[in-house]
Short mmCIF file of C-alpha atoms in Angstrom, two decimals:
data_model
loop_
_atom_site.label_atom_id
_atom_site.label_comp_id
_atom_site.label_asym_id
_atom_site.label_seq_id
_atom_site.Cartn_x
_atom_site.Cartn_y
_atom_site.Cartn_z
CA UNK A 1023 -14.71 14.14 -2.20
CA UNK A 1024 -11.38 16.44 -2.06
CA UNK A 1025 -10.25 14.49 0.69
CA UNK A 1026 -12.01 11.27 0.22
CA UNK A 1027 -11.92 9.46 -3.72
CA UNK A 1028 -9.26 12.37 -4.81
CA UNK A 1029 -7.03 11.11 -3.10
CA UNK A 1030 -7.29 7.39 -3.99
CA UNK A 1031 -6.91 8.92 -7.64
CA UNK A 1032 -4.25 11.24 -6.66
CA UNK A 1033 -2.06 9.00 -4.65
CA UNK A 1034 -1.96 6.36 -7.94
CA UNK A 1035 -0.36 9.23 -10.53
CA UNK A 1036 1.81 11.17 -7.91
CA UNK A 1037 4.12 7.70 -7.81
CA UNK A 1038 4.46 7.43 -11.51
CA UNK A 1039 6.54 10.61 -12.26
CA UNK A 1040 9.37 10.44 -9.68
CA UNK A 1041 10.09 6.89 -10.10
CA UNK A 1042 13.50 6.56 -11.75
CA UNK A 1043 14.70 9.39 -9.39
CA UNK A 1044 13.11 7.49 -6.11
CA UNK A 1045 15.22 4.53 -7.63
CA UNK A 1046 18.49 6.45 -7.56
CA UNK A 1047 17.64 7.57 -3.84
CA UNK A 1048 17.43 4.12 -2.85
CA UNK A 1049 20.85 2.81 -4.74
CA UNK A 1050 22.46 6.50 -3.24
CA UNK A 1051 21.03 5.95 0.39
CA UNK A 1052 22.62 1.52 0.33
CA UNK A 1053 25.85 2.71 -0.96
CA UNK A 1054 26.42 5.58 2.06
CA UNK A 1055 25.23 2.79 4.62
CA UNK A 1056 26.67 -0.03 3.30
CA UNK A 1057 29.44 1.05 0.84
CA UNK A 1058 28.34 -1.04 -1.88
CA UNK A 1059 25.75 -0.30 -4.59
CA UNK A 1060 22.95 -2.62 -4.87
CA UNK A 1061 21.93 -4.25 -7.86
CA UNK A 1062 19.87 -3.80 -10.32
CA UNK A 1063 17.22 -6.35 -9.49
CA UNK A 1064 17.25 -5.40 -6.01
CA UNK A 1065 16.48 -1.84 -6.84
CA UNK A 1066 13.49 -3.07 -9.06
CA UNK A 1067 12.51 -5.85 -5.84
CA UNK A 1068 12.26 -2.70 -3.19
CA UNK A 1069 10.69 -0.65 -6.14
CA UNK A 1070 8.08 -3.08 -5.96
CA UNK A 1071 7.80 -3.13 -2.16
CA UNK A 1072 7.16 0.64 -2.55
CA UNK A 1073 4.37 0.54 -5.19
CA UNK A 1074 2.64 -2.64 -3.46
CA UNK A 1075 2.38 -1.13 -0.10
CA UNK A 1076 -0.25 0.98 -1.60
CA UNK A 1077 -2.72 -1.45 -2.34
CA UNK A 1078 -1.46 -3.51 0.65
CA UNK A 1079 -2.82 -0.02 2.86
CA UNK A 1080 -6.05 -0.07 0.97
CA UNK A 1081 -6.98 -3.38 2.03
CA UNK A 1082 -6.18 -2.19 5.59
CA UNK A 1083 -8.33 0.58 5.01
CA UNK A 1084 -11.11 -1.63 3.06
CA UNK A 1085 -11.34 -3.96 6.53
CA UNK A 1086 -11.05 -1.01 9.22
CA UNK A 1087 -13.52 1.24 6.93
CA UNK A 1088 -17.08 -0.93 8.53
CA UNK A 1089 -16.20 -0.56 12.14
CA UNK A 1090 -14.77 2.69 11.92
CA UNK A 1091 -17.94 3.85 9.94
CA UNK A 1092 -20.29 2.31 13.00
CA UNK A 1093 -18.08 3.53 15.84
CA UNK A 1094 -17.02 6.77 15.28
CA UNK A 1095 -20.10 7.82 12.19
CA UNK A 1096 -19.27 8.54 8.80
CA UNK A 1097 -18.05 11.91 9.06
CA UNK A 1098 -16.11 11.26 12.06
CA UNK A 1099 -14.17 8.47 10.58
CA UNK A 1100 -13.58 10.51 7.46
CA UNK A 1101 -12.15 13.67 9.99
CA UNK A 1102 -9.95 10.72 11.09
CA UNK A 1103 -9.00 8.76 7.63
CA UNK A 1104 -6.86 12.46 6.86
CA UNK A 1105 -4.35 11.61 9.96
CA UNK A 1106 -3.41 8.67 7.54
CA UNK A 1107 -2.19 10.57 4.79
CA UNK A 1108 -0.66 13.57 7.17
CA UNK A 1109 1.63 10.83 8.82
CA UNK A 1110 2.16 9.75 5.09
CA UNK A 1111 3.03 13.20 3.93
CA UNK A 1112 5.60 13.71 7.31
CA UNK A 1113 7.26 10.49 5.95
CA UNK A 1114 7.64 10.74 2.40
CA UNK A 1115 8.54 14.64 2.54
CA UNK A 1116 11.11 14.40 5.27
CA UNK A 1117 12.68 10.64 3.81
CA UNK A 1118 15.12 12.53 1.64
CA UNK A 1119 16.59 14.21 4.70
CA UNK A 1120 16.76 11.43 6.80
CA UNK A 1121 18.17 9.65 3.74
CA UNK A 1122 15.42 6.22 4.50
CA UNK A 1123 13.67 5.09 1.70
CA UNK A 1124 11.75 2.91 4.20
CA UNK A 1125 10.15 6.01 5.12
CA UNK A 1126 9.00 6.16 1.57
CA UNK A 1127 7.50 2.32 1.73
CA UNK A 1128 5.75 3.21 5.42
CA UNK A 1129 4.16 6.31 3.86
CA UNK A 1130 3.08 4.62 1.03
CA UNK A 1131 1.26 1.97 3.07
CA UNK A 1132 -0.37 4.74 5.17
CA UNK A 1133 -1.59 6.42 2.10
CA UNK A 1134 -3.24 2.80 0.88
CA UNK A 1135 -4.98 3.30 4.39
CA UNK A 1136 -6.62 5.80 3.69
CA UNK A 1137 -7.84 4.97 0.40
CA UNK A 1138 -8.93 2.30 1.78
CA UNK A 1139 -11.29 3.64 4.24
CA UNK A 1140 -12.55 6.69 1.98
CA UNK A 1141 -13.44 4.36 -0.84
CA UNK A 1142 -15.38 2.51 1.58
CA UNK A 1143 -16.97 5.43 3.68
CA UNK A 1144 -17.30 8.29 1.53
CA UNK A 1145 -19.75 6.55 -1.02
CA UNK A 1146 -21.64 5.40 2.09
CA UNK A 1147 -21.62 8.98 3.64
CA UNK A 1148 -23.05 10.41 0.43
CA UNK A 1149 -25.87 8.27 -0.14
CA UNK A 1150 -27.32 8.13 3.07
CA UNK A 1151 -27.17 12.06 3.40
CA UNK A 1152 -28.20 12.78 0.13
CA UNK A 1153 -31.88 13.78 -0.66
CA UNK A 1154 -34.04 11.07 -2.97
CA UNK A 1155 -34.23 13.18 -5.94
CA UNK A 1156 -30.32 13.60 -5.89
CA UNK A 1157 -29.02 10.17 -4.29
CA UNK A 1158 -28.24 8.99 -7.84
CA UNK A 1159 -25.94 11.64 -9.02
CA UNK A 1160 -24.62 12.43 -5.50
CA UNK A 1161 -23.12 9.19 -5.19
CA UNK A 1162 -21.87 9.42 -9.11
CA UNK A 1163 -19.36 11.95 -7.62
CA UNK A 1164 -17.10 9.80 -5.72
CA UNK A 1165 -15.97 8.50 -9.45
CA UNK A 1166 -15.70 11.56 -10.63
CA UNK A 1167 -13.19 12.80 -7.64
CA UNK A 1168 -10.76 9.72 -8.45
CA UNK A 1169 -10.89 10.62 -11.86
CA UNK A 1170 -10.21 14.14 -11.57
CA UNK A 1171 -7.28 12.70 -8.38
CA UNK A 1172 -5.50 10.67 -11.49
CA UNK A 1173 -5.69 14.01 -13.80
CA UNK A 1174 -4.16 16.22 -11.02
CA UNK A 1175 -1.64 14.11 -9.92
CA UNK A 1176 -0.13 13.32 -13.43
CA UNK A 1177 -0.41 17.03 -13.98
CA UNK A 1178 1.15 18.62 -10.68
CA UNK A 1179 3.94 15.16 -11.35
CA UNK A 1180 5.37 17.22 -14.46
CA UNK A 1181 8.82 18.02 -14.13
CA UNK A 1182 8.01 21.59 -14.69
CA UNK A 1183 6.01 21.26 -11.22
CA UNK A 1184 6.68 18.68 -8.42
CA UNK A 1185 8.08 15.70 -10.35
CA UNK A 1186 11.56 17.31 -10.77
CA UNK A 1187 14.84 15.32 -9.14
CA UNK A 1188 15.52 17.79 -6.18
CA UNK A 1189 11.02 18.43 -5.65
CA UNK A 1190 9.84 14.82 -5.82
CA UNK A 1191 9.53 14.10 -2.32
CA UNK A 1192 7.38 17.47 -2.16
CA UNK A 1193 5.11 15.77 -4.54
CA UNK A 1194 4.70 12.61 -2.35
CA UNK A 1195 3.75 14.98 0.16
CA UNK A 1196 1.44 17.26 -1.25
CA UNK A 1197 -1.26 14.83 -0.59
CA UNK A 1198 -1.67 16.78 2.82
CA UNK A 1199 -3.03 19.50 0.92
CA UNK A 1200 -6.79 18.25 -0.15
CA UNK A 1201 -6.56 16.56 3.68
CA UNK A 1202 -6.29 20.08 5.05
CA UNK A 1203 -9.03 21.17 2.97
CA UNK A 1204 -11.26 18.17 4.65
CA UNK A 1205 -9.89 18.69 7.94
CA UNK A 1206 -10.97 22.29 7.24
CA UNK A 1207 -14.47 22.30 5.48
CA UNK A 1208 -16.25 19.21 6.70
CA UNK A 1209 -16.58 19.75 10.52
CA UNK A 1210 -19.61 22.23 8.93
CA UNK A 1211 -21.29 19.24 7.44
CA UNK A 1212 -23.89 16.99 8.72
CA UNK A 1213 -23.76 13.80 10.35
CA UNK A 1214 -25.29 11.01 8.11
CA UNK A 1215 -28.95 10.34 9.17
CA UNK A 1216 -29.25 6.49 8.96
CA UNK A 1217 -26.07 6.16 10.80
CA UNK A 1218 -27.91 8.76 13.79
CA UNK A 1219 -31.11 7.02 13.71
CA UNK A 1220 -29.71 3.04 13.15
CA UNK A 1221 -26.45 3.07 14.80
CA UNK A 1222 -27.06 5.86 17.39
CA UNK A 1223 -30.59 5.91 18.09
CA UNK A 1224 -30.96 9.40 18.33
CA UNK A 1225 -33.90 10.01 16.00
CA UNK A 1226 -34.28 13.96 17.51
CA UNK A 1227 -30.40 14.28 15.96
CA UNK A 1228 -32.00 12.48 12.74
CA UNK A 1229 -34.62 14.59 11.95
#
């Protein structure tokens, strides 16, 4: 769940705090190109490039999630579904420096990507790996990982923390964190069954 639903949670709040200061990058980054400030509505139309390229990823994810799940197995394609939001970290954390805010709309998008897919597969990883008596509450969890991914981010977005002016693109970023921990702890996990037995045909692997 860390690195599944948390982050589809986490990657809505983290946006929310640094807004007004991502704004200001963009009007900044125009007027060094071009030498003239952009306007007002154009700030709020790229704004709103930015935020939609998040649920423009997680449709993406949402169509790629089914094949991926049969092709590569649940587990596999959530291993992969965390090189989404590590390219997404790389861009958002190193935009500042290379003064692009289209880095910032690219890593947004590849965020949505993986939200995408582990809304899709992680739900479908639990349940078929879960025992009867558990199935039920089991698959409950994948709620209750967005839920505590909104809680964190608006939390680690205080201004206190991350969601200062001169540490907000180490907040977009810090979504590589619960993808390390993934990347980390479920190689030790099992393969689903049904997608061994079905999809595979390896009953001895099933068992």
């Amino acid at each position: 769940g860390i690195g599944g639903t948390f982050q589809y949670g986490y990657n809505i709040s983290i946006i929310n705090a640094p807004a007004s200061y991502i704004q200001t990058f963009m009007n900044t980054t125009w007027l060094e190109r071009t030498g003239v400030p952009l306007e007002g509505n154009v700030i709020l139309l790229l704004w709103s490039f930015t935020v939609s390229a998040y649920p423009l990823g997680g449709l993406t994810g949402a169509v790629v999630a089914g094949p991926m799940a049969i092709m590569w197995g649940r587990k596999m394609s959530l291993l992969m579904n965390n090189v989404f939001v590590i390219i997404a970290a790389t861009l958002s954390g190193f935009s500042r420096m290379a003064k692009s805010f289209e880095m910032i709309m690219l890593s947004r998008f590849f965020t949505g990507v993986n939200a995408g897919v582990s809304m899709n597969i992680q739900p479908m990883y639990l349940a078929e790996s879960a025992p009867k008596k558990l199935r039920g509450a089991v698959a409950l969890t994948s709620a209750s990982f967005t839920a505590l991914g909104l809680v964190l981010g608006q939390v680690v977005g205080l201004r206190e923390l991350l969601g200062g002016e001169e540490s907000w693109p180490f907040l977009l970023a810090s979504n590589a964190v619960p993808a390390l921990i993934q990347l980390t702890a479920l190689p030790w996990f099992p393969e689903s069954p049904r997608y061994l037995l079905i999809d595979r045909g390896d009953k001895e692997s099933c068992i």
